[in-house]
Tab-separated table of C-alpha atoms in Angstrom:
chain	number	residue	atom	x	y	z
A	1	MET	CA	0.000	0.000	0.000
A	2	GLN	CA	1.604	3.226	-1.177
A	3	ALA	CA	1.763	6.170	1.225
A	4	THR	CA	3.507	9.502	1.642
A	5	LEU	CA	5.493	10.486	4.713
A	6	THR	CA	5.549	14.272	5.084
A	7	ILE	CA	7.997	16.028	7.380
A	8	LEU	CA	5.761	18.542	9.153
A	9	GLY	CA	8.663	19.824	11.243
A	10	SER	CA	12.366	18.985	11.444
A	11	GLY	CA	13.529	21.292	14.213
A	12	THR	CA	14.524	21.055	17.824
A	13	SER	CA	12.366	22.108	20.778
A	14	MET	CA	13.150	25.825	20.384
A	15	GLY	CA	12.567	25.873	16.626
A	16	ILE	CA	14.688	27.500	13.936
A	17	PRO	CA	15.029	30.499	13.818
A	18	THR	CA	15.545	30.383	17.584
A	19	LEU	CA	14.234	33.415	19.432
A	20	GLY	CA	16.933	36.009	20.061
A	21	CYS	CA	19.514	34.303	17.859
A	22	GLY	CA	21.256	35.927	14.915
A	23	CYS	CA	23.460	32.988	13.890
A	24	ARG	CA	24.088	31.976	10.302
A	25	VAL	CA	21.402	29.280	10.338
A	26	CYS	CA	18.749	31.360	12.097
A	27	THR	CA	19.224	34.160	9.543
A	28	SER	CA	19.667	31.848	6.543
A	29	PRO	CA	17.688	32.651	3.368
A	30	ASP	CA	17.496	28.920	2.570
A	31	PRO	CA	13.937	27.803	3.463
A	32	ARG	CA	15.320	24.383	4.447
A	33	ASP	CA	17.030	26.082	7.408
A	34	ARG	CA	13.643	27.177	8.771
A	35	ARG	CA	12.644	24.296	11.043
A	36	THR	CA	9.419	24.045	12.992
A	37	ARG	CA	9.048	21.551	15.850
A	38	ALA	CA	9.460	17.884	14.896
A	39	ALA	CA	6.415	15.934	13.663
A	40	ILE	CA	5.333	13.919	10.645
A	41	ALA	CA	2.180	12.960	8.754
A	42	VAL	CA	1.642	9.628	7.020
A	43	GLN	CA	-1.018	9.751	4.303
A	44	TRP	CA	-2.498	7.045	2.101
A	45	ALA	CA	-5.771	6.842	0.163
A	46	ASP	CA	-8.053	9.217	2.099
A	47	HIS	CA	-6.338	8.597	5.426
A	48	CYS	CA	-3.889	10.625	7.511
A	49	ILE	CA	-2.019	9.716	10.701
A	50	LEU	CA	0.062	12.216	12.670
A	51	ILE	CA	3.006	11.427	14.877
A	52	ASP	CA	3.063	14.226	17.490
A	53	THR	CA	1.340	17.608	17.551
A	54	GLY	CA	3.857	20.229	18.610
A	55	PRO	CA	3.362	23.962	19.157
A	56	ASP	CA	3.641	24.590	15.391
A	57	PHE	CA	1.000	22.044	14.402
A	58	ARG	CA	-1.601	24.587	13.238
A	59	GLU	CA	0.788	26.284	10.832
A	60	GLN	CA	2.139	22.926	9.659
A	61	ALA	CA	-1.378	21.665	8.901
A	62	LEU	CA	-2.253	24.840	7.021
A	63	ARG	CA	0.975	24.657	5.026
A	64	GLU	CA	0.372	21.021	4.057
A	65	LYS	CA	-3.396	21.481	3.558
A	66	ILE	CA	-4.281	18.801	6.108
A	67	ARG	CA	-8.066	18.788	6.469
A	68	HIS	CA	-8.670	15.352	7.955
A	69	ILE	CA	-6.808	13.269	10.544
A	70	ASP	CA	-7.711	9.700	11.459
A	71	ALA	CA	-5.536	9.413	14.593
A	72	VAL	CA	-2.484	10.797	16.385
A	73	LEU	CA	0.401	8.777	17.794
A	74	TYR	CA	2.580	10.370	20.476
A	75	THR	CA	6.266	9.640	20.967
A	76	HIS	CA	6.413	11.247	24.431
A	77	ALA	CA	4.948	14.142	26.371
A	78	HIS	CA	7.570	16.882	26.122
A	79	ALA	CA	6.110	20.290	25.279
A	80	ASP	CA	7.473	20.397	21.723
A	81	HIS	CA	5.564	17.200	20.899
A	82	ILE	CA	2.160	17.738	22.537
A	83	LEU	CA	1.257	21.434	22.844
A	84	GLY	CA	-0.536	21.572	19.500
A	85	LEU	CA	-3.146	19.064	20.668
A	86	ASP	CA	-5.733	21.778	21.216
A	87	ASP	CA	-5.451	22.758	17.535
A	88	LEU	CA	-6.940	19.374	16.658
A	89	ARG	CA	-10.313	20.696	17.814
A	90	PRO	CA	-11.940	21.641	14.473
A	91	LEU	CA	-10.698	18.416	12.916
A	92	THR	CA	-12.394	16.345	15.631
A	93	PHE	CA	-15.870	17.869	15.557
A	94	HIS	CA	-17.066	15.724	12.656
A	95	HIS	CA	-14.783	12.732	13.083
A	96	PRO	CA	-16.554	9.599	11.800
A	97	ASN	CA	-16.016	7.781	15.111
A	98	GLY	CA	-17.402	10.673	17.128
A	99	HIS	CA	-13.910	11.243	18.530
A	100	MET	CA	-10.342	11.158	17.246
A	101	PRO	CA	-8.223	8.368	18.759
A	102	LEU	CA	-4.907	9.312	20.351
A	103	TYR	CA	-2.249	6.729	21.204
A	104	ALA	CA	0.451	7.150	23.853
A	105	ASP	CA	2.238	5.131	26.501
A	106	GLU	CA	0.991	5.364	30.090
A	107	PRO	CA	3.412	8.070	31.358
A	108	SER	CA	2.821	10.240	28.286
A	109	ALA	CA	-0.941	9.749	28.349
A	110	ARG	CA	-1.048	10.737	32.010
A	111	ILE	CA	0.862	13.984	31.345
A	112	ILE	CA	-1.206	14.852	28.279
A	113	GLU	CA	-4.424	14.337	30.212
A	114	LYS	CA	-3.126	16.558	33.003
A	115	VAL	CA	-1.926	19.362	30.715
A	116	PHE	CA	-5.210	19.280	28.776
A	117	ASP	CA	-7.456	18.574	31.740
A	118	TYR	CA	-10.254	20.697	30.255
A	119	THR	CA	-10.246	18.342	27.261
A	120	PHE	CA	-10.161	14.983	29.042
A	121	SER	CA	-11.850	15.600	32.396
A	122	ALA	CA	-15.317	14.073	32.779
A	123	GLU	CA	-16.283	17.208	34.706
A	124	SER	CA	-15.220	19.604	31.961
A	125	LYS	CA	-17.980	21.885	30.675
A	126	TYR	CA	-15.839	23.343	27.874
A	127	PRO	CA	-18.314	23.092	24.965
A	128	THR	CA	-15.856	23.133	22.069
A	129	ARG	CA	-13.148	20.956	23.569
A	130	ALA	CA	-11.385	18.522	21.270
A	131	ARG	CA	-13.373	15.327	20.785
A	132	VAL	CA	-10.553	12.885	21.365
A	133	LYS	CA	-10.105	9.591	23.178
A	134	MET	CA	-6.812	8.441	24.671
A	135	HIS	CA	-5.642	4.859	24.136
A	136	ARG	CA	-2.689	3.449	26.097
A	137	ILE	CA	-0.045	1.466	24.209
A	138	GLN	CA	3.166	-0.054	25.519
A	139	GLY	CA	6.221	-2.094	24.633
A	140	HIS	CA	6.327	-3.148	20.987
A	141	GLN	CA	2.559	-3.052	20.668
A	142	SER	CA	1.084	-2.615	17.189
A	143	ILE	CA	-2.105	-0.829	16.235
A	144	VAL	CA	-3.924	-1.138	12.921
A	145	ILE	CA	-5.563	1.954	11.462
A	146	HIS	CA	-7.500	1.577	8.212
A	147	GLY	CA	-5.405	-1.392	7.172
A	148	ALA	CA	-2.015	0.146	8.040
A	149	THR	CA	0.029	-1.204	10.952
A	150	PHE	CA	1.961	1.158	13.219
A	151	GLN	CA	4.283	-0.520	15.701
A	152	ARG	CA	5.606	1.178	18.791
A	153	ILE	CA	9.413	0.984	19.064
A	154	PRO	CA	10.848	1.710	22.543
A	155	LEU	CA	13.782	4.151	22.415
A	156	ILE	CA	15.947	5.856	25.032
A	157	HIS	CA	15.807	9.656	25.323
A	158	GLY	CA	18.248	10.628	28.066
A	159	GLU	CA	17.020	8.645	31.045
A	160	GLN	CA	13.481	7.944	29.883
A	161	GLU	CA	11.822	5.530	27.511
A	162	VAL	CA	10.057	7.155	24.577
A	163	ALA	CA	8.460	5.759	21.446
A	164	GLY	CA	9.508	5.567	17.857
A	165	PHE	CA	7.184	4.006	15.307
A	166	ARG	CA	7.609	1.580	12.455
A	167	PHE	CA	5.065	1.489	9.643
A	168	GLY	CA	5.646	-0.706	6.619
A	169	ASN	CA	9.146	-0.161	5.249
A	170	ALA	CA	9.719	3.051	7.238
A	171	ALA	CA	10.553	4.069	10.807
A	172	TYR	CA	10.390	7.398	12.629
A	173	LEU	CA	12.936	7.610	15.457
A	174	THR	CA	12.920	11.146	16.783
A	175	ASP	CA	14.134	12.268	20.235
A	176	MET	CA	16.533	9.448	21.034
A	177	ASN	CA	20.145	8.784	21.870
A	178	ALA	CA	19.993	4.994	22.117
A	179	ILE	CA	18.022	2.044	20.792
A	180	PRO	CA	17.514	-0.845	23.234
A	181	ASP	CA	18.717	-4.219	22.005
A	182	ALA	CA	15.164	-5.548	22.288
A	183	SER	CA	13.986	-2.997	19.706
A	184	LEU	CA	16.587	-3.781	17.052
A	185	PRO	CA	14.815	-6.856	15.569
A	186	PHE	CA	11.785	-4.646	14.877
A	187	LEU	CA	13.901	-2.262	12.785
A	188	GLU	CA	15.241	-4.760	10.274
A	189	ASN	CA	14.679	-4.562	6.505
A	190	LEU	CA	13.840	-0.859	6.415
A	191	ASP	CA	13.930	1.251	3.278
A	192	VAL	CA	13.398	4.596	5.055
A	193	VAL	CA	14.541	5.845	8.472
A	194	ILE	CA	13.928	9.309	9.905
A	195	ILE	CA	16.274	9.671	12.875
A	196	ASP	CA	17.257	12.212	15.522
A	197	ALA	CA	20.533	14.063	14.800
A	198	LEU	CA	20.549	17.195	16.930
A	199	ARG	CA	24.034	18.539	16.224
A	200	LYS	CA	27.705	17.515	16.020
A	201	THR	CA	28.577	18.029	19.694
A	202	PRO	CA	27.371	15.670	22.457
A	203	HIS	CA	23.978	16.076	24.125
A	204	PRO	CA	22.639	14.082	27.104
A	205	SER	CA	19.383	13.025	25.436
A	206	HIS	CA	19.745	13.397	21.665
A	207	ALA	CA	21.895	11.672	19.073
A	208	THR	CA	24.725	13.580	17.447
A	209	ILE	CA	25.336	13.293	13.715
A	210	GLN	CA	28.060	10.741	14.383
A	211	GLN	CA	25.797	8.679	16.657
A	212	ALA	CA	22.927	8.845	14.161
A	213	MET	CA	25.241	7.628	11.407
A	214	MET	CA	26.326	4.762	13.658
A	215	TRP	CA	22.697	3.692	14.099
A	216	ILE	CA	22.066	4.023	10.371
A	217	ASP	CA	25.067	1.777	9.690
A	218	ARG	CA	23.653	-0.767	12.123
A	219	LEU	CA	20.061	-0.656	10.819
A	220	ARG	CA	21.165	-0.491	7.154
A	221	PRO	CA	18.124	1.266	5.618
A	222	ARG	CA	18.201	2.151	1.935
A	223	ARG	CA	17.763	5.875	2.714
A	224	ALA	CA	17.929	7.920	5.919
A	225	TRP	CA	17.044	11.483	6.858
A	226	PHE	CA	18.045	13.444	9.959
A	227	THR	CA	15.437	15.321	11.992
A	228	HIS	CA	15.066	17.259	15.274
A	229	MET	CA	18.040	19.404	14.226
A	230	SER	CA	19.347	22.470	16.045
A	231	HIS	CA	20.647	25.712	14.604
A	232	ASP	CA	24.158	24.252	14.758
A	233	LEU	CA	23.476	22.435	11.468
A	234	HIS	CA	23.483	24.472	8.257
A	235	HIS	CA	21.411	22.504	5.757
A	236	ALA	CA	23.479	22.806	2.578
A	237	ASP	CA	26.874	22.538	4.268
A	238	THR	CA	25.870	19.526	6.368
A	239	ASP	CA	24.258	17.740	3.415
A	240	ASN	CA	27.515	18.106	1.488
A	241	GLU	CA	29.397	16.308	4.276
A	242	LEU	CA	27.125	13.249	4.282
A	243	PRO	CA	27.149	10.071	2.190
A	244	PRO	CA	24.589	9.985	-0.652
A	245	HIS	CA	22.070	7.785	1.177
A	246	ILE	CA	21.830	10.146	4.187
A	247	ARG	CA	20.317	13.621	3.983
A	248	LEU	CA	18.915	16.286	6.261
A	249	ALA	CA	15.131	16.377	6.349
A	250	TYR	CA	13.387	19.712	5.932
A	251	ASP	CA	9.892	21.007	6.588
A	252	GLY	CA	7.556	19.959	3.779
A	253	LEU	CA	9.760	17.103	2.529
A	254	ARG	CA	7.660	14.246	1.094
A	255	ILE	CA	9.009	10.706	1.081
A	256	PRO	CA	7.207	7.782	-0.581
A	257	VAL	CA	6.821	4.750	1.686
A	258	GLU	CA	5.145	1.360	1.465
A	259	LEU	CA	2.766	0.450	4.287
């Protein structure tokens, strides 16, 4: 089943340009150096799945003309991955199920429900709250949405477990600096990998370019793209330093995948 993976955002938690910064990347005229907060959409037939809804989700959806969403999968509950949830509201009002399903692990679901208490609380009287329903997933659990299988892939982000997702011949592995051994068998035979590569210098919870390349060498996908990139990485210069099968993602990039 043919699908399109769209990079909604490829930036780090502060976004690029970063507020108050006048560096070469933040002032770059190259539109690929303008990076909103990391998220993707996977679209096939008349269906659309999001992975994460960050603070830039509304503008990302307008840019990509997203008018319908079947479900949202969450990698973890940091602000740059969840704060756009409220912008789902108009897309949930006429959802065919009466609510839009959201999928997250228990710790993330608990935080999301707390942050958006007025959305999830049974006592909420907010009349135009998002019509969503949270579903807990864990481990390497798979969910099937309109014939497409999305499998949760546990990753390590600093000292916490977060989720990547595999779907068909592709995997989305944002916000990570390690892959547990138990997850590696679920990442075999990939054609496409989107992987965290924050910058060149070490970070306690994100992969560097060198670490990301190490994981790509181990997973051996046909093509790989870096995401969740800081303003330390100039798009054109960094691309020129990479082997042909690895490139920097950019906002609006579309990648064909097979579900």
